[in-house]
Short mmCIF file of N, CA and C and ligand atoms in Angstrom, two decimals:
data_model
loop_
_atom_site.label_atom_id
_atom_site.label_comp_id
_atom_site.label_asym_id
_atom_site.label_seq_id
_atom_site.Cartn_x
_atom_site.Cartn_y
_atom_site.Cartn_z
N MET Y 28 -3.22 -19.96 6.80
CA MET Y 28 -2.73 -18.96 5.93
C MET Y 28 -0.95 -18.90 6.02
N PRO Y 29 -0.60 -19.39 4.70
CA PRO Y 29 0.74 -19.35 4.76
C PRO Y 29 1.27 -17.76 4.63
N LYS Y 30 2.32 -17.68 4.91
CA LYS Y 30 3.18 -16.00 4.65
C LYS Y 30 3.43 -16.22 3.07
N ARG Y 31 3.65 -15.32 2.53
CA ARG Y 31 4.32 -15.47 0.91
C ARG Y 31 5.65 -14.87 1.10
N ARG Y 32 6.51 -14.78 0.19
CA ARG Y 32 7.75 -14.51 -0.36
C ARG Y 32 7.44 -12.83 -0.63
N ILE Y 33 7.84 -11.93 -0.05
CA ILE Y 33 7.83 -10.41 -0.75
C ILE Y 33 8.84 -10.30 -2.08
N LEU Y 34 8.56 -9.66 -2.80
CA LEU Y 34 9.48 -9.77 -4.13
C LEU Y 34 10.16 -8.21 -3.98
N GLN Y 35 11.37 -8.38 -4.01
CA GLN Y 35 12.55 -7.34 -4.64
C GLN Y 35 12.44 -6.79 -5.28
N ILE Y 36 12.77 -5.22 -5.37
CA ILE Y 36 13.33 -4.53 -6.33
C ILE Y 36 14.59 -4.41 -6.85
N GLU Y 37 15.53 -4.80 -5.56
CA GLU Y 37 17.05 -5.14 -6.40
C GLU Y 37 17.01 -6.28 -6.76
N ASP Y 38 16.03 -7.61 -6.49
CA ASP Y 38 16.47 -8.58 -7.56
C ASP Y 38 15.86 -8.72 -8.59
N LEU Y 39 16.75 -8.86 -9.95
CA LEU Y 39 16.71 -8.46 -11.30
C LEU Y 39 15.21 -9.33 -11.62
N HIS Y 40 14.81 -10.57 -11.26
CA HIS Y 40 14.07 -11.28 -11.86
C HIS Y 40 12.53 -10.68 -10.82
N ASP Y 41 12.63 -10.52 -9.81
CA ASP Y 41 11.66 -9.89 -9.06
C ASP Y 41 11.11 -8.70 -9.83
N LYS Y 42 12.05 -7.69 -10.17
CA LYS Y 42 11.80 -6.33 -10.63
C LYS Y 42 10.90 -6.68 -12.04
N ARG Y 43 11.18 -7.71 -12.75
CA ARG Y 43 10.40 -8.00 -13.88
C ARG Y 43 9.03 -8.07 -13.59
N VAL Y 44 8.97 -9.02 -12.61
CA VAL Y 44 7.13 -9.40 -12.01
C VAL Y 44 6.92 -8.05 -11.77
N LEU Y 45 8.00 -7.08 -10.70
CA LEU Y 45 7.08 -5.91 -10.17
C LEU Y 45 6.83 -4.78 -11.53
N LYS Y 46 7.29 -4.96 -12.54
CA LYS Y 46 7.08 -3.68 -13.44
C LYS Y 46 6.37 -4.13 -14.49
N THR Y 47 5.63 -5.33 -14.03
CA THR Y 47 4.62 -5.84 -15.24
C THR Y 47 2.82 -5.07 -14.70
N ARG Y 48 2.37 -4.88 -15.63
CA ARG Y 48 0.79 -4.52 -15.22
C ARG Y 48 0.11 -5.59 -15.14
N ALA Y 49 -0.49 -5.59 -13.96
CA ALA Y 49 -1.13 -6.73 -13.49
C ALA Y 49 -2.48 -7.09 -14.48
N HIS Y 50 -3.31 -8.25 -14.36
CA HIS Y 50 -4.34 -8.23 -14.83
C HIS Y 50 -5.86 -7.95 -14.04
N ALA Y 51 -6.82 -7.48 -14.80
CA ALA Y 51 -8.29 -7.45 -13.96
C ALA Y 51 -8.61 -8.84 -13.50
N ILE Y 52 -9.28 -8.52 -12.47
CA ILE Y 52 -9.71 -10.14 -11.88
C ILE Y 52 -11.27 -9.85 -12.31
N LYS Y 53 -11.56 -11.31 -12.78
CA LYS Y 53 -12.92 -11.26 -13.66
C LYS Y 53 -13.93 -12.16 -12.54
N GLN Y 54 -13.34 -13.09 -11.36
CA GLN Y 54 -14.22 -14.11 -10.72
C GLN Y 54 -13.92 -13.60 -9.09
N ILE Y 55 -14.66 -13.92 -8.33
CA ILE Y 55 -14.02 -13.86 -6.88
C ILE Y 55 -14.16 -15.43 -6.62
N THR Y 56 -13.21 -16.16 -6.16
CA THR Y 56 -13.05 -17.18 -6.18
C THR Y 56 -12.49 -17.93 -4.59
N PRO Y 57 -12.52 -18.87 -4.33
CA PRO Y 57 -11.93 -19.49 -2.73
C PRO Y 57 -10.60 -19.07 -3.04
N ALA Y 58 -9.69 -19.33 -4.03
CA ALA Y 58 -8.23 -19.03 -3.83
C ALA Y 58 -7.97 -17.42 -4.12
N LEU Y 59 -8.93 -16.90 -4.35
CA LEU Y 59 -8.82 -15.23 -4.42
C LEU Y 59 -8.51 -14.87 -2.88
N GLN Y 60 -9.76 -15.55 -2.44
CA GLN Y 60 -10.06 -15.13 -0.70
C GLN Y 60 -8.82 -15.72 -0.10
N ALA Y 61 -8.26 -17.13 -0.54
CA ALA Y 61 -7.17 -17.41 0.38
C ALA Y 61 -5.96 -16.41 0.06
N LEU Y 62 -5.92 -15.89 -1.16
CA LEU Y 62 -4.62 -14.91 -1.53
C LEU Y 62 -4.77 -13.87 -0.91
N ALA Y 63 -6.24 -13.14 -0.24
CA ALA Y 63 -6.35 -11.90 0.02
C ALA Y 63 -5.82 -12.10 1.53
N ALA Y 64 -6.10 -13.38 2.29
CA ALA Y 64 -6.01 -13.89 3.84
C ALA Y 64 -4.33 -13.74 3.65
N ASP Y 65 -3.61 -14.45 2.75
CA ASP Y 65 -2.24 -14.72 2.89
C ASP Y 65 -1.48 -13.21 2.86
N MET Y 66 -2.16 -12.36 1.91
CA MET Y 66 -1.30 -10.88 1.97
C MET Y 66 -1.60 -10.09 3.21
N PHE Y 67 -2.57 -10.20 3.74
CA PHE Y 67 -2.76 -9.61 5.10
C PHE Y 67 -1.60 -10.13 6.02
N GLU Y 68 -1.41 -11.54 6.08
CA GLU Y 68 -0.48 -11.87 7.09
C GLU Y 68 0.50 -11.62 6.68
N THR Y 69 1.23 -11.73 5.62
CA THR Y 69 2.43 -11.30 4.97
C THR Y 69 2.65 -10.01 5.27
N MET Y 70 1.48 -9.11 5.18
CA MET Y 70 1.94 -7.41 5.30
C MET Y 70 2.16 -7.23 6.35
N HIS Y 71 0.91 -7.84 7.29
CA HIS Y 71 1.47 -7.78 9.20
C HIS Y 71 2.91 -8.22 9.37
N ALA Y 72 3.15 -9.50 9.17
CA ALA Y 72 4.62 -10.00 9.31
C ALA Y 72 5.69 -8.94 8.97
N ALA Y 73 5.32 -8.10 8.09
CA ALA Y 73 6.40 -7.44 7.51
C ALA Y 73 6.36 -6.06 7.91
N ASN Y 74 5.45 -5.84 9.00
CA ASN Y 74 5.33 -4.27 9.26
C ASN Y 74 4.75 -3.51 8.40
N GLY Y 75 3.88 -3.98 7.48
CA GLY Y 75 3.61 -3.11 6.73
C GLY Y 75 2.09 -2.46 6.76
N VAL Y 76 1.67 -1.68 6.12
CA VAL Y 76 0.20 -1.20 6.05
C VAL Y 76 -0.28 -1.42 4.80
N GLY Y 77 0.28 -1.90 3.85
CA GLY Y 77 -0.31 -1.96 2.39
C GLY Y 77 0.37 -3.16 1.55
N LEU Y 78 -0.05 -3.83 0.73
CA LEU Y 78 0.64 -5.17 -0.07
C LEU Y 78 -0.47 -5.31 -1.15
N ALA Y 79 0.36 -5.28 -2.70
CA ALA Y 79 -0.25 -5.71 -3.81
C ALA Y 79 0.23 -6.90 -4.21
N ALA Y 80 -0.94 -7.64 -4.90
CA ALA Y 80 -0.37 -9.15 -5.30
C ALA Y 80 0.94 -9.11 -6.14
N PRO Y 81 1.10 -8.22 -6.90
CA PRO Y 81 2.45 -8.47 -7.77
C PRO Y 81 3.84 -8.46 -6.86
N GLN Y 82 3.52 -7.92 -5.49
CA GLN Y 82 4.51 -7.58 -4.72
C GLN Y 82 4.81 -9.33 -3.66
N VAL Y 83 4.04 -10.19 -4.18
CA VAL Y 83 3.76 -11.69 -3.84
C VAL Y 83 3.68 -12.42 -5.14
N GLY Y 84 4.12 -11.66 -6.52
CA GLY Y 84 4.39 -12.65 -7.44
C GLY Y 84 3.35 -12.94 -7.83
N ILE Y 85 1.86 -12.16 -8.06
CA ILE Y 85 0.65 -12.59 -8.60
C ILE Y 85 0.59 -11.35 -9.35
N SER Y 86 0.16 -11.55 -10.79
CA SER Y 86 -0.02 -10.18 -11.45
C SER Y 86 -1.41 -10.22 -11.64
N GLN Y 87 -2.28 -9.79 -10.61
CA GLN Y 87 -3.64 -9.73 -10.51
C GLN Y 87 -3.96 -8.34 -9.93
N ARG Y 88 -5.13 -7.77 -10.35
CA ARG Y 88 -5.58 -6.73 -9.59
C ARG Y 88 -6.02 -6.94 -8.15
N ILE Y 89 -5.30 -7.14 -7.18
CA ILE Y 89 -5.71 -7.16 -6.13
C ILE Y 89 -4.64 -6.45 -4.81
N ALA Y 90 -5.16 -5.72 -3.96
CA ALA Y 90 -4.46 -5.26 -2.77
C ALA Y 90 -4.98 -5.04 -1.78
N VAL Y 91 -4.19 -5.19 -0.50
CA VAL Y 91 -4.78 -5.00 0.81
C VAL Y 91 -4.22 -3.83 1.23
N ILE Y 92 -4.95 -3.21 2.47
CA ILE Y 92 -4.68 -1.98 3.17
C ILE Y 92 -5.04 -2.38 4.68
N TRP Y 93 -3.96 -1.96 5.60
CA TRP Y 93 -4.68 -1.61 6.90
C TRP Y 93 -3.97 -0.54 7.57
N ILE Y 94 -5.23 0.28 7.83
CA ILE Y 94 -4.55 1.49 8.50
C ILE Y 94 -5.03 1.18 9.90
N PRO Y 95 -3.84 1.85 10.77
CA PRO Y 95 -3.97 1.32 12.19
C PRO Y 95 -5.02 2.34 13.20
N PRO Y 96 -5.40 1.96 14.40
CA PRO Y 96 -6.25 2.31 15.22
C PRO Y 96 -5.59 3.99 15.31
N GLU Y 97 -6.45 4.79 15.46
CA GLU Y 97 -5.46 6.19 15.85
C GLU Y 97 -6.04 6.27 17.50
N GLU Y 98 -4.87 6.16 18.05
CA GLU Y 98 -4.67 6.13 19.85
C GLU Y 98 -4.29 7.43 20.39
N GLU Y 99 -4.67 7.89 21.46
CA GLU Y 99 -3.85 8.90 22.12
C GLU Y 99 -4.10 8.52 23.48
N GLU Y 100 -2.67 8.91 23.88
CA GLU Y 100 -2.50 8.55 25.33
C GLU Y 100 -2.72 9.90 26.23
N GLN Y 101 -3.74 9.36 27.29
CA GLN Y 101 -4.25 10.29 28.51
C GLN Y 101 -3.12 10.62 29.54
N PRO Y 102 -3.30 11.65 30.19
CA PRO Y 102 -2.43 12.03 31.01
C PRO Y 102 -2.00 11.07 32.64
N ASP Y 103 -3.24 10.17 32.45
CA ASP Y 103 -3.14 9.06 33.35
C ASP Y 103 -2.29 7.85 32.61
N GLY Y 104 -2.11 7.96 31.44
CA GLY Y 104 -1.20 6.81 31.12
C GLY Y 104 -2.22 5.94 30.21
N SER Y 105 -4.01 5.95 30.24
CA SER Y 105 -4.37 4.96 30.02
C SER Y 105 -4.49 5.27 28.21
N ILE Y 106 -5.13 4.72 27.18
CA ILE Y 106 -5.09 4.81 25.98
C ILE Y 106 -6.49 5.13 25.27
N ILE Y 107 -6.81 6.02 24.83
CA ILE Y 107 -8.21 6.03 24.38
C ILE Y 107 -8.15 5.74 22.56
N GLU Y 108 -9.02 5.30 22.08
CA GLU Y 108 -8.88 4.73 20.51
C GLU Y 108 -9.96 5.93 19.75
N LEU Y 109 -9.08 6.83 19.14
CA LEU Y 109 -10.23 7.65 18.46
C LEU Y 109 -10.85 7.38 17.45
N ALA Y 110 -10.15 6.27 16.53
CA ALA Y 110 -10.58 6.14 15.37
C ALA Y 110 -10.17 4.48 15.35
N PRO Y 111 -11.17 3.85 15.02
CA PRO Y 111 -10.99 2.34 14.83
C PRO Y 111 -9.60 1.84 13.73
N GLU Y 112 -9.30 0.83 13.49
CA GLU Y 112 -8.41 0.28 12.46
C GLU Y 112 -9.37 0.22 11.24
N GLN Y 113 -8.65 0.18 10.18
CA GLN Y 113 -9.27 -0.23 8.91
C GLN Y 113 -8.46 -0.99 8.26
N ASN Y 114 -9.48 -2.05 7.61
CA ASN Y 114 -8.88 -3.16 6.58
C ASN Y 114 -9.57 -3.08 5.38
N TYR Y 115 -8.95 -3.03 4.41
CA TYR Y 115 -9.54 -3.02 3.05
C TYR Y 115 -8.84 -4.06 2.09
N VAL Y 116 -9.63 -4.94 1.55
CA VAL Y 116 -9.02 -5.97 0.13
C VAL Y 116 -10.17 -4.78 -1.00
N LEU Y 117 -8.89 -4.59 -1.56
CA LEU Y 117 -9.10 -3.81 -3.10
C LEU Y 117 -9.21 -4.74 -4.03
N ILE Y 118 -10.27 -5.27 -4.86
CA ILE Y 118 -9.98 -6.01 -6.01
C ILE Y 118 -10.31 -4.88 -7.59
N ASN Y 119 -9.71 -4.91 -8.08
CA ASN Y 119 -9.73 -3.83 -9.44
C ASN Y 119 -9.89 -2.21 -9.00
N PRO Y 120 -8.89 -2.07 -8.32
CA PRO Y 120 -9.37 -0.37 -7.82
C PRO Y 120 -9.10 0.12 -8.78
N GLU Y 121 -9.57 1.28 -9.01
CA GLU Y 121 -9.04 2.52 -10.01
C GLU Y 121 -9.50 3.79 -9.08
N ILE Y 122 -9.07 4.80 -9.57
CA ILE Y 122 -8.92 6.25 -8.92
C ILE Y 122 -9.89 7.02 -9.94
N VAL Y 123 -11.12 7.49 -9.30
CA VAL Y 123 -12.06 7.70 -10.24
C VAL Y 123 -11.76 9.36 -10.20
N LYS Y 124 -11.35 9.85 -9.16
CA LYS Y 124 -11.50 11.65 -8.71
C LYS Y 124 -9.77 11.82 -8.17
N HIS Y 125 -9.43 12.55 -8.35
CA HIS Y 125 -8.36 13.05 -7.64
C HIS Y 125 -7.96 14.67 -7.31
N SER Y 126 -7.59 14.96 -6.25
CA SER Y 126 -7.27 16.75 -6.09
C SER Y 126 -6.12 16.91 -6.99
N ASP Y 127 -6.46 18.11 -7.53
CA ASP Y 127 -5.27 18.89 -8.51
C ASP Y 127 -4.11 18.89 -7.45
N LYS Y 128 -4.18 19.60 -6.22
CA LYS Y 128 -3.24 19.78 -5.24
C LYS Y 128 -2.45 18.58 -4.79
N GLU Y 129 -0.94 18.58 -4.75
CA GLU Y 129 -0.24 17.79 -4.31
C GLU Y 129 0.31 17.70 -3.06
N GLU Y 130 0.60 16.69 -2.54
CA GLU Y 130 1.35 16.43 -1.10
C GLU Y 130 2.61 15.81 -1.29
N ILE Y 131 3.65 16.25 -0.64
CA ILE Y 131 4.85 15.49 -0.86
C ILE Y 131 5.13 14.90 0.55
N GLY Y 132 5.31 13.64 0.66
CA GLY Y 132 5.37 12.66 2.08
C GLY Y 132 6.36 11.56 2.01
N GLN Y 133 6.71 11.07 2.95
CA GLN Y 133 7.62 10.08 2.97
C GLN Y 133 7.13 8.80 2.61
N GLU Y 134 7.53 7.95 1.84
CA GLU Y 134 6.85 6.60 1.58
C GLU Y 134 8.50 5.63 1.49
N GLY Y 135 7.86 4.33 1.85
CA GLY Y 135 8.63 3.03 1.67
C GLY Y 135 7.92 2.19 1.29
N CYS Y 136 8.38 0.96 1.08
CA CYS Y 136 7.86 0.05 -0.01
C CYS Y 136 8.24 -1.60 0.67
N LEU Y 137 7.60 -2.68 0.94
CA LEU Y 137 8.06 -3.64 1.49
C LEU Y 137 8.86 -4.29 0.65
N SER Y 138 8.95 -3.95 -0.97
CA SER Y 138 9.56 -4.39 -2.10
C SER Y 138 11.19 -3.65 -1.94
N LEU Y 139 11.54 -2.80 -0.94
CA LEU Y 139 12.37 -1.94 -1.12
C LEU Y 139 12.98 -1.68 0.49
N PRO Y 140 13.05 -2.66 1.45
CA PRO Y 140 13.04 -2.70 2.76
C PRO Y 140 14.16 -1.70 3.36
N GLY Y 141 13.66 -0.37 4.25
CA GLY Y 141 14.46 0.21 4.63
C GLY Y 141 14.89 1.51 4.01
N ARG Y 142 14.37 1.77 2.76
CA ARG Y 142 14.62 2.91 2.04
C ARG Y 142 13.21 3.64 1.97
N TYR Y 143 13.59 5.06 2.40
CA TYR Y 143 12.15 5.82 2.08
C TYR Y 143 12.93 7.46 1.43
N GLY Y 144 11.66 7.71 0.60
CA GLY Y 144 11.86 8.82 0.16
C GLY Y 144 10.58 9.84 -0.16
N ASP Y 145 10.98 11.28 -1.05
CA ASP Y 145 9.78 11.97 -0.72
C ASP Y 145 8.85 11.45 -1.89
N VAL Y 146 7.69 11.41 -2.10
CA VAL Y 146 7.04 11.06 -3.02
C VAL Y 146 5.88 12.05 -2.95
N PRO Y 147 5.54 12.63 -4.34
CA PRO Y 147 4.32 13.45 -4.37
C PRO Y 147 3.10 12.69 -5.03
N ARG Y 148 2.21 13.02 -4.03
CA ARG Y 148 0.88 12.57 -4.47
C ARG Y 148 -0.33 13.51 -4.33
N ALA Y 149 -1.59 12.95 -5.05
CA ALA Y 149 -2.68 13.95 -4.98
C ALA Y 149 -3.08 14.19 -3.61
N SER Y 150 -3.35 15.13 -2.96
CA SER Y 150 -3.76 15.24 -1.32
C SER Y 150 -4.86 14.40 -0.88
N TRP Y 151 -5.99 13.97 -2.11
CA TRP Y 151 -6.98 12.92 -1.87
C TRP Y 151 -7.52 12.19 -3.12
N VAL Y 152 -7.69 10.96 -2.90
CA VAL Y 152 -8.10 10.36 -4.37
C VAL Y 152 -9.66 9.84 -3.98
N THR Y 153 -10.55 9.23 -4.77
CA THR Y 153 -11.61 8.47 -4.46
C THR Y 153 -11.49 7.48 -5.52
N VAL Y 154 -11.67 6.16 -4.77
CA VAL Y 154 -11.26 5.06 -5.40
C VAL Y 154 -12.64 4.13 -5.45
N ASP Y 155 -12.93 3.61 -6.86
CA ASP Y 155 -13.84 2.66 -6.75
C ASP Y 155 -13.13 1.37 -6.82
N TYR Y 156 -13.99 0.08 -5.91
CA TYR Y 156 -12.88 -1.03 -6.25
C TYR Y 156 -14.15 -2.32 -5.47
N THR Y 157 -13.77 -3.38 -6.13
CA THR Y 157 -14.89 -4.26 -5.55
C THR Y 157 -14.39 -5.19 -4.23
N ASP Y 158 -15.21 -5.36 -3.44
CA ASP Y 158 -14.62 -6.05 -2.39
C ASP Y 158 -14.83 -7.71 -2.10
N LEU Y 159 -14.58 -8.42 -1.49
CA LEU Y 159 -14.07 -9.96 -1.59
C LEU Y 159 -15.87 -10.45 -1.86
N LYS Y 160 -16.55 -9.91 -1.34
CA LYS Y 160 -18.27 -10.26 -2.05
C LYS Y 160 -18.66 -9.90 -3.38
N GLY Y 161 -17.61 -9.16 -3.97
CA GLY Y 161 -18.08 -9.15 -5.05
C GLY Y 161 -18.81 -7.69 -5.51
N LYS Y 162 -19.18 -6.98 -4.35
CA LYS Y 162 -19.79 -5.61 -4.27
C LYS Y 162 -18.75 -4.60 -4.72
N ARG Y 163 -19.19 -3.58 -5.78
CA ARG Y 163 -18.63 -2.75 -6.01
C ARG Y 163 -18.70 -1.66 -4.97
N GLN Y 164 -17.61 -0.87 -4.18
CA GLN Y 164 -17.42 -0.01 -3.20
C GLN Y 164 -16.86 1.29 -3.93
N ARG Y 165 -17.14 2.15 -3.04
CA ARG Y 165 -16.52 3.48 -3.23
C ARG Y 165 -15.72 4.28 -1.99
N ILE Y 166 -14.39 4.42 -1.84
CA ILE Y 166 -14.09 5.38 -0.90
C ILE Y 166 -13.67 6.84 -1.63
N ARG Y 167 -14.29 7.78 -0.56
CA ARG Y 167 -14.40 9.17 -0.79
C ARG Y 167 -13.11 9.85 -0.49
N LYS Y 168 -12.50 10.67 -1.46
CA LYS Y 168 -11.77 11.90 -0.81
C LYS Y 168 -10.80 11.17 0.27
N ALA Y 169 -9.86 10.11 0.08
CA ALA Y 169 -9.31 9.59 0.93
C ALA Y 169 -7.89 10.20 0.63
N ASN Y 170 -7.78 10.78 2.29
CA ASN Y 170 -6.40 11.74 2.55
C ASN Y 170 -5.66 10.87 3.19
N GLY Y 171 -4.35 11.54 3.67
CA GLY Y 171 -3.38 11.06 4.71
C GLY Y 171 -2.81 10.02 4.36
N LEU Y 172 -2.62 8.70 5.44
CA LEU Y 172 -2.07 7.63 5.28
C LEU Y 172 -3.07 6.57 4.01
N LEU Y 173 -4.32 6.73 4.15
CA LEU Y 173 -4.98 6.01 3.39
C LEU Y 173 -4.99 6.51 1.89
N GLY Y 174 -5.16 7.85 1.77
CA GLY Y 174 -4.98 8.33 0.42
C GLY Y 174 -3.71 7.95 -0.38
N ARG Y 175 -2.67 8.06 0.31
CA ARG Y 175 -0.92 7.65 0.01
C ARG Y 175 -1.01 6.19 -0.08
N ALA Y 176 -1.67 5.12 0.54
CA ALA Y 176 -1.51 3.85 0.34
C ALA Y 176 -2.21 3.48 -0.77
N LEU Y 177 -3.42 3.98 -1.08
CA LEU Y 177 -4.26 3.74 -2.04
C LEU Y 177 -3.35 4.07 -3.29
N GLN Y 178 -2.70 4.91 -3.34
CA GLN Y 178 -2.03 5.54 -4.97
C GLN Y 178 -1.07 4.59 -4.75
N HIS Y 179 -0.03 4.24 -3.99
CA HIS Y 179 0.97 3.26 -3.81
C HIS Y 179 0.52 2.19 -4.33
N GLU Y 180 -0.49 1.35 -3.71
CA GLU Y 180 -0.85 0.10 -3.91
C GLU Y 180 -1.56 0.04 -5.54
N ILE Y 181 -1.96 1.08 -6.05
CA ILE Y 181 -2.76 0.83 -7.44
C ILE Y 181 -1.54 1.38 -8.12
N ASP Y 182 -0.55 1.91 -8.23
CA ASP Y 182 0.72 2.16 -8.82
C ASP Y 182 1.04 0.83 -8.92
N HIS Y 183 1.62 -0.13 -7.90
CA HIS Y 183 2.03 -1.53 -7.94
C HIS Y 183 1.37 -2.63 -9.03
N LEU Y 184 -0.06 -2.13 -8.93
CA LEU Y 184 -0.82 -2.76 -9.96
C LEU Y 184 -0.75 -2.52 -11.66
N ASP Y 185 -0.10 -1.15 -11.71
CA ASP Y 185 0.31 -0.92 -12.63
C ASP Y 185 1.88 -0.96 -13.27
N GLY Y 186 2.66 -1.72 -12.23
CA GLY Y 186 3.93 -1.96 -12.51
C GLY Y 186 4.70 -0.82 -12.26
N VAL Y 187 4.20 0.30 -11.46
CA VAL Y 187 4.71 1.47 -11.20
C VAL Y 187 5.41 1.76 -9.74
N LEU Y 188 6.78 1.86 -9.48
CA LEU Y 188 7.36 1.98 -8.38
C LEU Y 188 7.61 3.13 -7.66
N PHE Y 189 7.42 3.35 -6.38
CA PHE Y 189 7.52 4.56 -5.64
C PHE Y 189 8.66 5.43 -6.23
N THR Y 190 9.94 5.02 -6.43
CA THR Y 190 11.05 5.25 -6.75
C THR Y 190 10.73 6.13 -8.18
N GLU Y 191 9.87 5.80 -9.00
CA GLU Y 191 9.76 6.23 -10.36
C GLU Y 191 9.05 7.43 -9.97
N ARG Y 192 7.85 7.70 -8.91
CA ARG Y 192 7.57 8.64 -8.69
C ARG Y 192 8.09 10.07 -8.33
N MET Y 193 9.42 9.58 -7.76
CA MET Y 193 9.98 10.69 -6.82
C MET Y 193 10.62 11.68 -7.49
N ARG Y 194 10.42 12.95 -7.26
CA ARG Y 194 11.29 13.85 -8.07
C ARG Y 194 12.53 14.15 -7.85
N ASP Y 195 13.15 14.13 -6.56
CA ASP Y 195 14.39 14.12 -6.26
C ASP Y 195 14.97 13.19 -5.57
N LEU Y 196 15.66 12.21 -6.59
CA LEU Y 196 15.98 10.78 -5.87
C LEU Y 196 17.29 11.12 -4.74
N SER Y 197 17.64 12.05 -4.87
CA SER Y 197 18.68 12.35 -3.53
C SER Y 197 18.15 12.47 -2.13
N THR Y 198 16.42 12.54 -2.18
CA THR Y 198 15.99 12.45 -0.76
C THR Y 198 15.90 10.98 -0.29
N LEU Y 199 15.95 9.83 -1.39
CA LEU Y 199 15.87 8.68 -0.68
C LEU Y 199 17.22 8.44 0.30
N LYS Y 200 16.54 7.50 1.56
CA LYS Y 200 17.51 7.45 2.80
C LYS Y 200 17.62 6.10 3.02
N ASP Y 201 18.52 5.76 3.51
CA ASP Y 201 18.82 4.32 3.61
C ASP Y 201 18.85 3.99 4.93
N ILE Y 202 17.62 3.69 6.11
CA ILE Y 202 17.93 3.89 7.40
C ILE Y 202 18.03 2.28 7.99
N ARG Y 203 18.81 2.00 7.15
CA ARG Y 203 19.52 0.51 7.48
C ARG Y 203 20.73 0.79 8.29
N THR Y 204 21.47 1.74 7.87
CA THR Y 204 22.61 2.20 8.17
C THR Y 204 22.32 2.97 9.64
N GLN Y 205 20.98 3.13 10.09
CA GLN Y 205 20.87 4.35 10.88
C GLN Y 205 20.68 3.20 12.18
N SER Y 206 20.57 4.18 13.46
CA SER Y 206 20.16 3.83 14.71
C SER Y 206 18.97 2.57 14.28
N PRO Y 207 18.69 1.64 15.36
CA PRO Y 207 17.30 0.79 14.79
C PRO Y 207 15.97 1.50 16.09
N ASN Y 208 16.70 2.57 16.71
CA ASN Y 208 15.75 3.28 17.39
C ASN Y 208 14.92 4.18 16.68
N ASP Y 209 15.49 4.95 15.46
CA ASP Y 209 14.64 5.59 14.63
C ASP Y 209 13.74 4.88 14.45
N VAL Y 210 12.49 5.96 14.62
CA VAL Y 210 11.14 5.68 13.83
C VAL Y 210 10.89 5.51 12.65
N GLU Y 211 10.57 4.38 12.36
CA GLU Y 211 10.11 3.90 10.77
C GLU Y 211 8.73 4.27 10.28
N GLU Y 212 8.85 4.83 9.27
CA GLU Y 212 7.76 5.28 8.46
C GLU Y 212 6.77 4.07 8.00
N PRO Y 213 5.52 4.44 8.04
CA PRO Y 213 4.76 3.00 7.28
C PRO Y 213 5.29 2.68 6.07
N VAL Y 214 5.23 1.29 5.80
CA VAL Y 214 5.74 0.90 4.39
C VAL Y 214 4.46 0.14 3.65
N VAL Y 215 4.67 0.50 2.27
CA VAL Y 215 3.25 0.05 1.62
C VAL Y 215 3.46 -0.81 0.41
ZN1 ZN A 8 5.12 -1.05 -2.39
#
């Protein structure tokens, strides 16, 4: 599973690809399965929780999302897993329903490393997608990190970048200039 290069918003040629609406996928092929595996590897290597195919230069409607397990440290130092990790391969995903209510949250993007900004998103979304076996699936009322990642990745498939969703560009901060001990927000 080779890692792929992640296209960068600040590179003019890359940006043209990132701004292009991706094509619907008509068939699940071994090449598509290999692409999904490469995308997981590329995302994990970059410490991301989501990656869309246009970010690796492929204008097709496929994205991957990884939600880390929820863990809680006990007084004795042991760690209890409250919820397992979640892995999604989303082919031709669409938002079929969303809350009217919005939430503003911090977001980053693997195509704009080190930068985070306040992005308004629907509090929850219901998303239909096809899985790698070709079966249509539904994620109901996804909120929190999953809801935000779904909206961010589907935007990538439409050629929309998170900076275009920001209402206040002055909230875009550059953590590359800060101490490396600062906690990094999840990037998608
Ligand atoms: Zn992104």
